[in-house]
Amino acid sequence: MSEFDLIDRFFKKPASSAYLGIGDDAALLKPNKGCQLAISTDMMVAGTHFLMDCHPYLIGWKSLAVNISDMAAMGADPRWATLAIALPRKDEAWLEGFSNGFFDCAKRYHVELIGGDTTRGPLNICVQIIGEVPDGKALRRDGARAGDDIWVSGNLGDAALALSGLQGQLELDPEDLEVLRVRLEHPEPRVMLGSSLRDIATSAIDISDGLVADLGHILKASRAGGVVEFTNVPHSRTVSGYLQQDSVKEMVLSGGDDYELCFTASPGHRDAILAIAEKLALKLSRIGTVTDLGTLTILDSNQQAIPLGKAGFDHFA
Ligand code: ADP
Ligand code: MG
């Protein structure tokens, strides 16, 4: 099987939303009138972003899902993707699984693969995503204002707890691990939430590196601070079974890979936000308030500040 057979067999699918898709030197796109393009790239390296024994289907799903999550965080509709992949060898079973996971995610979120590059090398997957957002409506990090509410979707800490269970750092009940690892390996980017917040949120980010780090990015970009009540930070029932351990509390605050959205909005929009939660059947929790002091404080149930040690994942820390 040549490189070109491999591309034809595993990656070339009709892309009806592109003027020209896979097969030429470049794809041609026709953006919708009145829209800006939102473009982002995320790389996944074996051993760093996924465990080597992770099923290729899940690697395929996640490599696209984490990129789609960046579109959700911008309030953009994901539309097209490119895929640059380095493979150690032509492992057809692996490619089949990877391609199925990638295209299942693409179908679920209406994304089309329009190009890429295939080369031999240590396993490395680089996806670029291109989305559209109506002119001026993107959700940026720099729009939070003192007095805004701070909100979070879904639950935090599931993915980090799963990872520590898989790596043998924490002992988890095997049934709990099965529930939690779905959140780590099969994340569901909050695209509908992002687009629903276009006229409501003042800022947004997806939580890939942990709440403290990612909310910190919003506050820094907005030259603001924040106060968050730990008791309001949402976590799953599975996580609550382990929450007496300090390291698990830290996972809720600073664990990465949950791909929920954190956003800010004026208190006048509370009812509108709760209506979105109901419509999308997605939990949205109000966890704190933006302040004009330049720091982020997390308060425990006694209103004492929790020391923020490890502020999220940093590849070079
Ligand atoms: P070139 O040499 O001009 O860069 P390639 O031979 O690398 O072109 O690729 C041929 C076509 O296949 C191009 O349209 C490219 O976008 C597409 N392609 C290559 N690898 C992938 C991949 N992994 N996924 C999707 N499309 C791919
Ligand atoms: Mg090429």
mmCIF file of C-alpha atoms and ligand atoms in Angstrom:
data_model
loop_
_atom_site.group_PDB
_atom_site.id
_atom_site.type_symbol
_atom_site.label_atom_id
_atom_site.label_comp_id
_atom_site.label_asym_id
_atom_site.label_seq_id
_atom_site.Cartn_x
_atom_site.Cartn_y
_atom_site.Cartn_z
ATOM 1 C CA MET A 1 0.000 0.000 0.000
ATOM 2 C CA SER A 2 1.541 3.308 -1.081
ATOM 3 C CA GLU A 3 1.150 6.577 0.805
ATOM 4 C CA PHE A 4 -1.522 7.585 -1.698
ATOM 5 C CA ASP A 5 -3.444 4.303 -1.344
ATOM 6 C CA LEU A 6 -3.353 4.840 2.395
ATOM 7 C CA ILE A 7 -4.791 8.352 2.085
ATOM 8 C CA ASP A 8 -7.488 7.141 -0.337
ATOM 9 C CA ARG A 9 -8.439 4.220 1.831
ATOM 10 C CA PHE A 10 -8.473 5.796 5.279
ATOM 11 C CA PHE A 11 -8.842 9.538 4.850
ATOM 12 C CA LYS A 12 -10.368 10.537 1.536
ATOM 13 C CA LYS A 13 -14.098 11.124 1.920
ATOM 14 C CA PRO A 14 -16.322 13.429 -0.101
ATOM 15 C CA ALA A 15 -16.329 16.938 1.389
ATOM 16 C CA SER A 16 -19.523 18.541 0.146
ATOM 17 C CA SER A 17 -19.016 21.772 2.081
ATOM 18 C CA ALA A 18 -15.646 22.494 0.415
ATOM 19 C CA TYR A 19 -15.288 23.844 -3.109
ATOM 20 C CA LEU A 20 -12.388 21.404 -3.495
ATOM 21 C CA GLY A 21 -11.396 18.767 -0.928
ATOM 22 C CA ILE A 22 -8.610 16.141 -0.671
ATOM 23 C CA GLY A 23 -6.571 15.366 -3.787
ATOM 24 C CA ASP A 24 -5.068 18.604 -5.074
ATOM 25 C CA ASP A 25 -2.199 20.717 -3.732
ATOM 26 C CA ALA A 26 -4.621 22.631 -1.543
ATOM 27 C CA ALA A 27 -8.283 22.582 -0.633
ATOM 28 C CA LEU A 28 -10.549 25.465 -1.650
ATOM 29 C CA LEU A 29 -13.132 26.797 0.776
ATOM 30 C CA LYS A 30 -15.993 29.188 0.410
ATOM 31 C CA PRO A 31 -16.804 30.837 3.732
ATOM 32 C CA ASN A 32 -20.371 31.994 4.348
ATOM 33 C CA LYS A 33 -21.105 35.701 3.832
ATOM 34 C CA GLY A 34 -21.014 37.748 7.017
ATOM 35 C CA CYS A 35 -18.822 35.246 8.854
ATOM 36 C CA GLN A 36 -15.284 35.373 10.183
ATOM 37 C CA LEU A 37 -13.080 32.295 10.011
ATOM 38 C CA ALA A 38 -11.917 30.834 13.339
ATOM 39 C CA ILE A 39 -8.749 28.736 12.959
ATOM 40 C CA SER A 40 -6.916 26.652 15.545
ATOM 41 C CA THR A 41 -4.443 23.743 15.746
ATOM 42 C CA ASP A 42 -3.798 21.112 18.406
ATOM 43 C CA MET A 43 -1.097 18.470 18.371
ATOM 44 C CA MET A 44 -1.352 15.072 20.072
ATOM 45 C CA VAL A 45 1.898 13.278 20.847
ATOM 46 C CA ALA A 46 1.944 9.592 21.844
ATOM 47 C CA GLY A 47 2.885 9.236 25.511
ATOM 48 C CA THR A 48 2.137 12.899 26.284
ATOM 49 C CA HIS A 49 -1.478 13.393 25.180
ATOM 50 C CA PHE A 50 -2.613 9.800 25.151
ATOM 51 C CA LEU A 51 -1.366 6.588 26.698
ATOM 52 C CA MET A 52 0.380 4.290 24.221
ATOM 53 C CA ASP A 53 -2.147 1.485 24.762
ATOM 54 C CA CYS A 54 -5.185 3.726 24.153
ATOM 55 C CA HIS A 55 -7.501 2.306 21.486
ATOM 56 C CA PRO A 56 -6.876 3.968 18.083
ATOM 57 C CA TYR A 57 -10.623 4.744 17.738
ATOM 58 C CA LEU A 58 -10.419 6.893 20.862
ATOM 59 C CA ILE A 59 -7.220 8.604 19.673
ATOM 60 C CA GLY A 60 -8.990 9.429 16.396
ATOM 61 C CA TRP A 61 -12.063 10.788 18.189
ATOM 62 C CA LYS A 62 -10.087 12.826 20.705
ATOM 63 C CA SER A 63 -7.626 14.335 18.216
ATOM 64 C CA LEU A 64 -10.551 15.994 16.429
ATOM 65 C CA ALA A 65 -12.706 16.588 19.524
ATOM 66 C CA VAL A 66 -10.078 18.715 21.307
ATOM 67 C CA ASN A 67 -9.865 20.946 18.236
ATOM 68 C CA ILE A 68 -13.645 21.234 17.983
ATOM 69 C CA SER A 69 -13.620 22.259 21.649
ATOM 70 C CA ASP A 70 -11.569 25.326 20.697
ATOM 71 C CA MET A 71 -14.300 26.271 18.212
ATOM 72 C CA ALA A 72 -16.922 25.840 20.954
ATOM 73 C CA ALA A 73 -14.904 28.142 23.199
ATOM 74 C CA MET A 74 -14.927 30.826 20.474
ATOM 75 C CA GLY A 75 -18.658 30.463 19.833
ATOM 76 C CA ALA A 76 -17.775 29.285 16.311
ATOM 77 C CA ASP A 77 -19.390 26.534 14.231
ATOM 78 C CA PRO A 78 -16.698 23.970 13.327
ATOM 79 C CA ARG A 79 -16.699 23.263 9.563
ATOM 80 C CA TRP A 80 -13.445 21.913 8.131
ATOM 81 C CA ALA A 81 -10.346 20.100 9.396
ATOM 82 C CA THR A 82 -6.918 19.129 8.114
ATOM 83 C CA LEU A 83 -4.927 16.221 9.511
ATOM 84 C CA ALA A 84 -1.125 15.941 9.523
ATOM 85 C CA ILE A 85 -0.075 12.558 10.819
ATOM 86 C CA ALA A 86 3.294 10.861 11.389
ATOM 87 C CA LEU A 87 3.060 7.066 11.643
ATOM 88 C CA PRO A 88 5.834 4.676 12.709
ATOM 89 C CA ARG A 89 4.553 2.036 10.222
ATOM 90 C CA LYS A 90 1.561 1.170 8.036
ATOM 91 C CA ASP A 91 -0.515 -0.605 10.645
ATOM 92 C CA GLU A 92 -3.835 -1.133 8.861
ATOM 93 C CA ALA A 93 -5.791 -2.191 11.940
ATOM 94 C CA TRP A 94 -4.570 0.911 13.792
ATOM 95 C CA LEU A 95 -5.396 3.184 10.849
ATOM 96 C CA GLU A 96 -8.857 1.640 10.503
ATOM 97 C CA GLY A 97 -9.628 2.301 14.183
ATOM 98 C CA PHE A 98 -8.160 5.797 14.101
ATOM 99 C CA SER A 99 -10.030 6.740 10.938
ATOM 100 C CA ASN A 100 -13.342 5.411 12.315
ATOM 101 C CA GLY A 101 -12.964 7.452 15.505
ATOM 102 C CA PHE A 102 -11.923 10.574 13.615
ATOM 103 C CA PHE A 103 -14.811 10.386 11.140
ATOM 104 C CA ASP A 104 -17.406 9.494 13.796
ATOM 105 C CA CYS A 105 -16.419 12.691 15.606
ATOM 106 C CA ALA A 106 -16.448 14.622 12.314
ATOM 107 C CA LYS A 107 -19.955 13.404 11.519
ATOM 108 C CA ARG A 108 -21.272 14.114 15.011
ATOM 109 C CA TYR A 109 -20.105 17.756 14.799
ATOM 110 C CA HIS A 110 -20.625 18.349 11.045
ATOM 111 C CA VAL A 111 -16.945 18.765 10.224
ATOM 112 C CA GLU A 112 -15.366 17.672 6.924
ATOM 113 C CA LEU A 113 -11.742 16.577 6.431
ATOM 114 C CA ILE A 114 -10.373 18.603 3.514
ATOM 115 C CA GLY A 115 -6.653 17.820 3.481
ATOM 116 C CA GLY A 116 -3.552 16.960 5.391
ATOM 117 C CA ASP A 117 -0.148 15.357 5.224
ATOM 118 C CA THR A 118 1.026 11.803 5.882
ATOM 119 C CA THR A 119 4.578 10.899 6.781
ATOM 120 C CA ARG A 120 6.619 8.219 8.569
ATOM 121 C CA GLY A 121 7.874 9.011 12.057
ATOM 122 C CA PRO A 122 7.099 8.687 15.765
ATOM 123 C CA LEU A 123 3.298 8.751 16.228
ATOM 124 C CA ASN A 124 2.195 12.363 16.172
ATOM 125 C CA ILE A 125 -1.185 13.752 15.162
ATOM 126 C CA CYS A 126 -1.719 17.371 14.298
ATOM 127 C CA VAL A 127 -5.232 18.556 13.473
ATOM 128 C CA GLN A 128 -6.167 21.992 12.267
ATOM 129 C CA ILE A 129 -9.762 23.089 12.593
ATOM 130 C CA ILE A 130 -11.503 25.860 10.695
ATOM 131 C CA GLY A 131 -14.837 27.245 11.842
ATOM 132 C CA GLU A 132 -17.136 30.138 11.165
ATOM 133 C CA VAL A 133 -18.611 32.734 13.468
ATOM 134 C CA PRO A 134 -20.840 35.674 12.519
ATOM 135 C CA ASP A 135 -18.844 38.922 12.240
ATOM 136 C CA GLY A 136 -18.071 40.399 15.653
ATOM 137 C CA LYS A 137 -19.795 37.607 17.609
ATOM 138 C CA ALA A 138 -16.795 35.470 18.629
ATOM 139 C CA LEU A 139 -16.363 34.738 22.341
ATOM 140 C CA ARG A 140 -12.922 35.986 23.287
ATOM 141 C CA ARG A 141 -10.921 35.677 26.473
ATOM 142 C CA ASP A 142 -10.595 39.394 27.053
ATOM 143 C CA GLY A 143 -14.192 40.509 27.602
ATOM 144 C CA ALA A 144 -14.829 39.681 31.287
ATOM 145 C CA ARG A 145 -15.857 42.676 33.412
ATOM 146 C CA ALA A 146 -15.930 43.148 37.219
ATOM 147 C CA GLY A 147 -19.348 42.074 38.492
ATOM 148 C CA ASP A 148 -19.856 39.391 35.807
ATOM 149 C CA ASP A 149 -20.821 35.920 36.980
ATOM 150 C CA ILE A 150 -18.387 33.060 36.320
ATOM 151 C CA TRP A 151 -20.013 29.888 34.938
ATOM 152 C CA VAL A 152 -18.863 26.359 34.140
ATOM 153 C CA SER A 153 -20.575 23.642 32.093
ATOM 154 C CA GLY A 154 -20.850 19.972 33.080
ATOM 155 C CA ASN A 155 -18.552 18.493 35.722
ATOM 156 C CA LEU A 156 -14.861 19.022 36.433
ATOM 157 C CA GLY A 157 -12.234 16.523 37.573
ATOM 158 C CA ASP A 158 -13.574 13.351 35.905
ATOM 159 C CA ALA A 159 -10.825 13.163 33.276
ATOM 160 C CA ALA A 160 -8.006 13.875 35.739
ATOM 161 C CA LEU A 161 -9.286 11.245 38.163
ATOM 162 C CA ALA A 162 -9.501 8.719 35.318
ATOM 163 C CA LEU A 163 -5.932 9.467 34.273
ATOM 164 C CA SER A 164 -4.594 9.045 37.785
ATOM 165 C CA GLY A 165 -6.509 5.744 38.035
ATOM 166 C CA LEU A 166 -5.110 4.490 34.710
ATOM 167 C CA GLN A 167 -1.598 5.495 35.740
ATOM 168 C CA GLY A 168 -1.989 3.714 39.078
ATOM 169 C CA GLN A 169 -1.506 6.850 41.174
ATOM 170 C CA LEU A 170 -4.909 6.519 42.830
ATOM 171 C CA GLU A 171 -6.755 3.317 43.471
ATOM 172 C CA LEU A 172 -10.234 3.533 41.935
ATOM 173 C CA ASP A 173 -13.139 1.137 42.034
ATOM 174 C CA PRO A 174 -13.020 -0.599 38.599
ATOM 175 C CA GLU A 175 -16.631 0.431 37.848
ATOM 176 C CA ASP A 176 -15.847 4.053 38.681
ATOM 177 C CA LEU A 177 -12.817 3.937 36.407
ATOM 178 C CA GLU A 178 -14.968 2.665 33.511
ATOM 179 C CA VAL A 179 -17.369 5.598 33.979
ATOM 180 C CA LEU A 180 -14.602 8.186 34.344
ATOM 181 C CA ARG A 181 -12.377 7.056 31.484
ATOM 182 C CA VAL A 182 -15.136 7.811 28.961
ATOM 183 C CA ARG A 183 -14.741 11.453 29.929
ATOM 184 C CA LEU A 184 -10.968 11.277 29.433
ATOM 185 C CA GLU A 185 -10.952 9.301 26.192
ATOM 186 C CA HIS A 186 -14.209 10.316 24.495
ATOM 187 C CA PRO A 187 -14.726 14.014 25.278
ATOM 188 C CA GLU A 188 -17.820 15.807 23.943
ATOM 189 C CA PRO A 189 -16.983 19.379 22.963
ATOM 190 C CA ARG A 190 -19.679 21.885 23.953
ATOM 191 C CA VAL A 191 -20.346 23.308 20.490
ATOM 192 C CA MET A 192 -24.072 24.012 20.973
ATOM 193 C CA LEU A 193 -23.337 25.785 24.237
ATOM 194 C CA GLY A 194 -20.662 27.978 22.640
ATOM 195 C CA SER A 195 -22.897 29.123 19.797
ATOM 196 C CA SER A 196 -25.836 29.678 22.197
ATOM 197 C CA LEU A 197 -23.669 32.046 24.267
ATOM 198 C CA ARG A 198 -22.723 34.375 21.367
ATOM 199 C CA ASP A 199 -24.982 37.219 22.491
ATOM 200 C CA ILE A 200 -24.748 36.437 26.199
ATOM 201 C CA ALA A 201 -21.223 35.627 27.405
ATOM 202 C CA THR A 202 -18.605 38.360 27.801
ATOM 203 C CA SER A 203 -15.741 35.826 27.579
ATOM 204 C CA ALA A 204 -15.218 32.078 27.232
ATOM 205 C CA ILE A 205 -12.522 29.397 27.252
ATOM 206 C CA ASP A 206 -12.533 25.597 27.119
ATOM 207 C CA ILE A 207 -11.095 23.848 30.153
ATOM 208 C CA SER A 208 -8.236 21.798 28.746
ATOM 209 C CA ASP A 209 -5.574 22.574 31.361
ATOM 210 C CA GLY A 210 -7.752 22.877 34.477
ATOM 211 C CA LEU A 211 -10.190 25.478 35.837
ATOM 212 C CA VAL A 212 -7.601 27.504 37.764
ATOM 213 C CA ALA A 213 -5.265 27.819 34.774
ATOM 214 C CA ASP A 214 -7.949 28.407 32.148
ATOM 215 C CA LEU A 215 -10.088 30.821 34.182
ATOM 216 C CA GLY A 216 -6.751 32.478 34.957
ATOM 217 C CA HIS A 217 -6.249 33.028 31.196
ATOM 218 C CA ILE A 218 -9.627 34.788 30.952
ATOM 219 C CA LEU A 219 -8.894 36.983 33.965
ATOM 220 C CA LYS A 220 -5.412 37.892 32.770
ATOM 221 C CA ALA A 221 -6.618 38.745 29.246
ATOM 222 C CA SER A 222 -9.466 40.779 30.755
ATOM 223 C CA ARG A 223 -7.180 42.487 33.317
ATOM 224 C CA ALA A 224 -9.495 41.330 36.075
ATOM 225 C CA GLY A 225 -9.605 38.990 39.058
ATOM 226 C CA GLY A 226 -12.134 36.537 40.401
ATOM 227 C CA VAL A 227 -13.571 34.880 43.474
ATOM 228 C CA VAL A 228 -14.811 31.303 43.155
ATOM 229 C CA GLU A 229 -16.545 29.212 45.833
ATOM 230 C CA PHE A 230 -15.219 25.657 45.796
ATOM 231 C CA THR A 231 -18.572 24.287 46.979
ATOM 232 C CA ASN A 232 -20.157 25.628 43.770
ATOM 233 C CA VAL A 233 -17.591 24.035 41.443
ATOM 234 C CA PRO A 234 -19.474 21.127 39.818
ATOM 235 C CA HIS A 235 -18.220 17.552 40.000
ATOM 236 C CA SER A 236 -19.778 14.185 39.258
ATOM 237 C CA ARG A 237 -21.214 11.789 41.819
ATOM 238 C CA THR A 238 -18.314 9.458 41.003
ATOM 239 C CA VAL A 239 -15.772 12.154 41.914
ATOM 240 C CA SER A 240 -17.636 13.018 45.129
ATOM 241 C CA GLY A 241 -16.883 9.487 46.384
ATOM 242 C CA TYR A 242 -13.165 10.371 46.388
ATOM 243 C CA LEU A 243 -13.396 14.037 47.347
ATOM 244 C CA GLN A 244 -12.182 13.613 50.930
ATOM 245 C CA GLN A 245 -8.697 13.190 49.393
ATOM 246 C CA ASP A 246 -6.960 16.530 48.905
ATOM 247 C CA SER A 247 -5.406 15.372 45.633
ATOM 248 C CA VAL A 248 -8.912 14.806 44.206
ATOM 249 C CA LYS A 249 -10.041 18.296 45.302
ATOM 250 C CA GLU A 250 -7.042 19.567 43.399
ATOM 251 C CA MET A 251 -8.132 17.581 40.332
ATOM 252 C CA VAL A 252 -11.517 19.326 40.352
ATOM 253 C CA LEU A 253 -9.772 22.714 40.476
ATOM 254 C CA SER A 254 -6.675 22.066 38.374
ATOM 255 C CA GLY A 255 -7.099 18.797 36.472
ATOM 256 C CA GLY A 256 -7.121 19.072 32.689
ATOM 257 C CA ASP A 257 -8.843 17.321 29.799
ATOM 258 C CA ASP A 258 -12.497 17.831 30.779
ATOM 259 C CA TYR A 259 -13.208 20.122 27.779
ATOM 260 C CA GLU A 260 -16.064 21.882 29.538
ATOM 261 C CA LEU A 261 -16.568 25.599 28.907
ATOM 262 C CA CYS A 262 -15.856 28.315 31.471
ATOM 263 C CA PHE A 263 -17.492 31.642 30.627
ATOM 264 C CA THR A 264 -18.476 34.969 32.141
ATOM 265 C CA ALA A 265 -21.722 36.878 31.736
ATOM 266 C CA SER A 266 -23.524 39.764 33.360
ATOM 267 C CA PRO A 267 -25.940 38.800 36.191
ATOM 268 C CA GLY A 268 -28.773 40.145 34.009
ATOM 269 C CA HIS A 269 -28.384 37.048 31.807
ATOM 270 C CA ARG A 270 -28.875 34.432 34.570
ATOM 271 C CA ASP A 271 -32.353 33.394 33.409
ATOM 272 C CA ALA A 272 -31.262 33.216 29.769
ATOM 273 C CA ILE A 273 -28.326 30.985 30.747
ATOM 274 C CA LEU A 274 -30.510 28.661 32.803
ATOM 275 C CA ALA A 275 -32.881 28.441 29.817
ATOM 276 C CA ILE A 276 -29.928 27.375 27.623
ATOM 277 C CA ALA A 277 -28.995 24.734 30.220
ATOM 278 C CA GLU A 278 -32.507 23.337 30.058
ATOM 279 C CA LYS A 279 -32.691 23.431 26.265
ATOM 280 C CA LEU A 280 -29.338 21.656 25.875
ATOM 281 C CA ALA A 281 -29.934 19.324 28.861
ATOM 282 C CA LEU A 282 -26.515 20.402 30.116
ATOM 283 C CA LYS A 283 -25.682 21.416 33.675
ATOM 284 C CA LEU A 284 -24.479 25.041 33.901
ATOM 285 C CA SER A 285 -23.162 26.136 37.312
ATOM 286 C CA ARG A 286 -22.550 29.645 38.571
ATOM 287 C CA ILE A 287 -19.297 29.324 40.502
ATOM 288 C CA GLY A 288 -18.183 32.866 41.295
ATOM 289 C CA THR A 289 -17.776 36.503 40.366
ATOM 290 C CA VAL A 290 -15.306 38.596 38.371
ATOM 291 C CA THR A 291 -13.627 41.293 40.472
ATOM 292 C CA ASP A 292 -11.364 44.212 39.639
ATOM 293 C CA LEU A 293 -8.519 42.903 41.803
ATOM 294 C CA GLY A 294 -5.917 41.161 39.653
ATOM 295 C CA THR A 295 -6.008 37.790 41.446
ATOM 296 C CA LEU A 296 -8.065 34.607 41.461
ATOM 297 C CA THR A 297 -9.184 33.410 44.884
ATOM 298 C CA ILE A 298 -10.884 30.075 45.534
ATOM 299 C CA LEU A 299 -12.783 29.984 48.830
ATOM 300 C CA ASP A 300 -13.481 26.785 50.788
ATOM 301 C CA SER A 301 -16.741 26.195 52.693
ATOM 302 C CA ASN A 302 -15.358 28.272 55.619
ATOM 303 C CA GLN A 303 -14.704 31.217 53.274
ATOM 304 C CA GLN A 304 -10.953 30.615 53.618
ATOM 305 C CA ALA A 305 -8.760 30.968 50.523
ATOM 306 C CA ILE A 306 -7.489 27.623 49.211
ATOM 307 C CA PRO A 307 -3.755 27.858 48.380
ATOM 308 C CA LEU A 308 -3.358 27.420 44.622
ATOM 309 C CA GLY A 309 -0.219 25.368 44.128
ATOM 310 C CA LYS A 310 -0.214 23.568 40.842
ATOM 311 C CA ALA A 311 -2.077 25.917 38.525
ATOM 312 C CA GLY A 312 -2.958 23.512 35.716
ATOM 313 C CA PHE A 313 -0.889 21.617 33.207
ATOM 314 C CA ASP A 314 2.113 23.347 31.666
ATOM 315 C CA HIS A 315 4.285 21.310 29.281
ATOM 316 C CA PHE A 316 7.420 23.271 30.128
ATOM 317 C CA ALA A 317 6.927 23.709 33.874
HETATM 318 P P1 ADP B 1 1.608 17.452 -1.566
HETATM 319 O O1 ADP B 1 2.778 16.584 -1.858
HETATM 320 O O2 ADP B 1 1.189 18.352 -2.679
HETATM 321 O O3 ADP B 1 1.722 18.147 -0.238
HETATM 322 P P2 ADP B 1 0.386 15.101 -0.642
HETATM 323 O O4 ADP B 1 0.890 14.070 -1.558
HETATM 324 O O5 ADP B 1 1.024 15.273 0.681
HETATM 325 O O6 ADP B 1 0.337 16.468 -1.423
HETATM 326 O O7 ADP B 1 -1.162 14.827 -0.397
HETATM 327 C C1 ADP B 1 -2.056 14.533 -1.452
HETATM 328 C C2 ADP B 1 -3.447 14.961 -1.047
HETATM 329 O O8 ADP B 1 -3.883 14.183 0.055
HETATM 330 C C3 ADP B 1 -3.537 16.429 -0.621
HETATM 331 O O9 ADP B 1 -4.776 16.942 -1.065
HETATM 332 C C4 ADP B 1 -3.504 16.356 0.890
HETATM 333 O O10 ADP B 1 -4.199 17.439 1.464
HETATM 334 C C5 ADP B 1 -4.199 15.026 1.162
HETATM 335 N N1 ADP B 1 -3.719 14.345 2.375
HETATM 336 C C6 ADP B 1 -2.498 13.848 2.652
HETATM 337 N N2 ADP B 1 -2.462 13.237 3.862
HETATM 338 C C7 ADP B 1 -3.704 13.361 4.375
HETATM 339 C C8 ADP B 1 -4.312 12.954 5.600
HETATM 340 N N3 ADP B 1 -3.652 12.302 6.574
HETATM 341 N N4 ADP B 1 -5.608 13.277 5.795
HETATM 342 C C9 ADP B 1 -6.293 13.948 4.858
HETATM 343 N N5 ADP B 1 -5.798 14.332 3.683
HETATM 344 C C10 ADP B 1 -4.525 14.053 3.444
HETATM 345 MG MG MG B 2 2.116 17.015 1.418
#
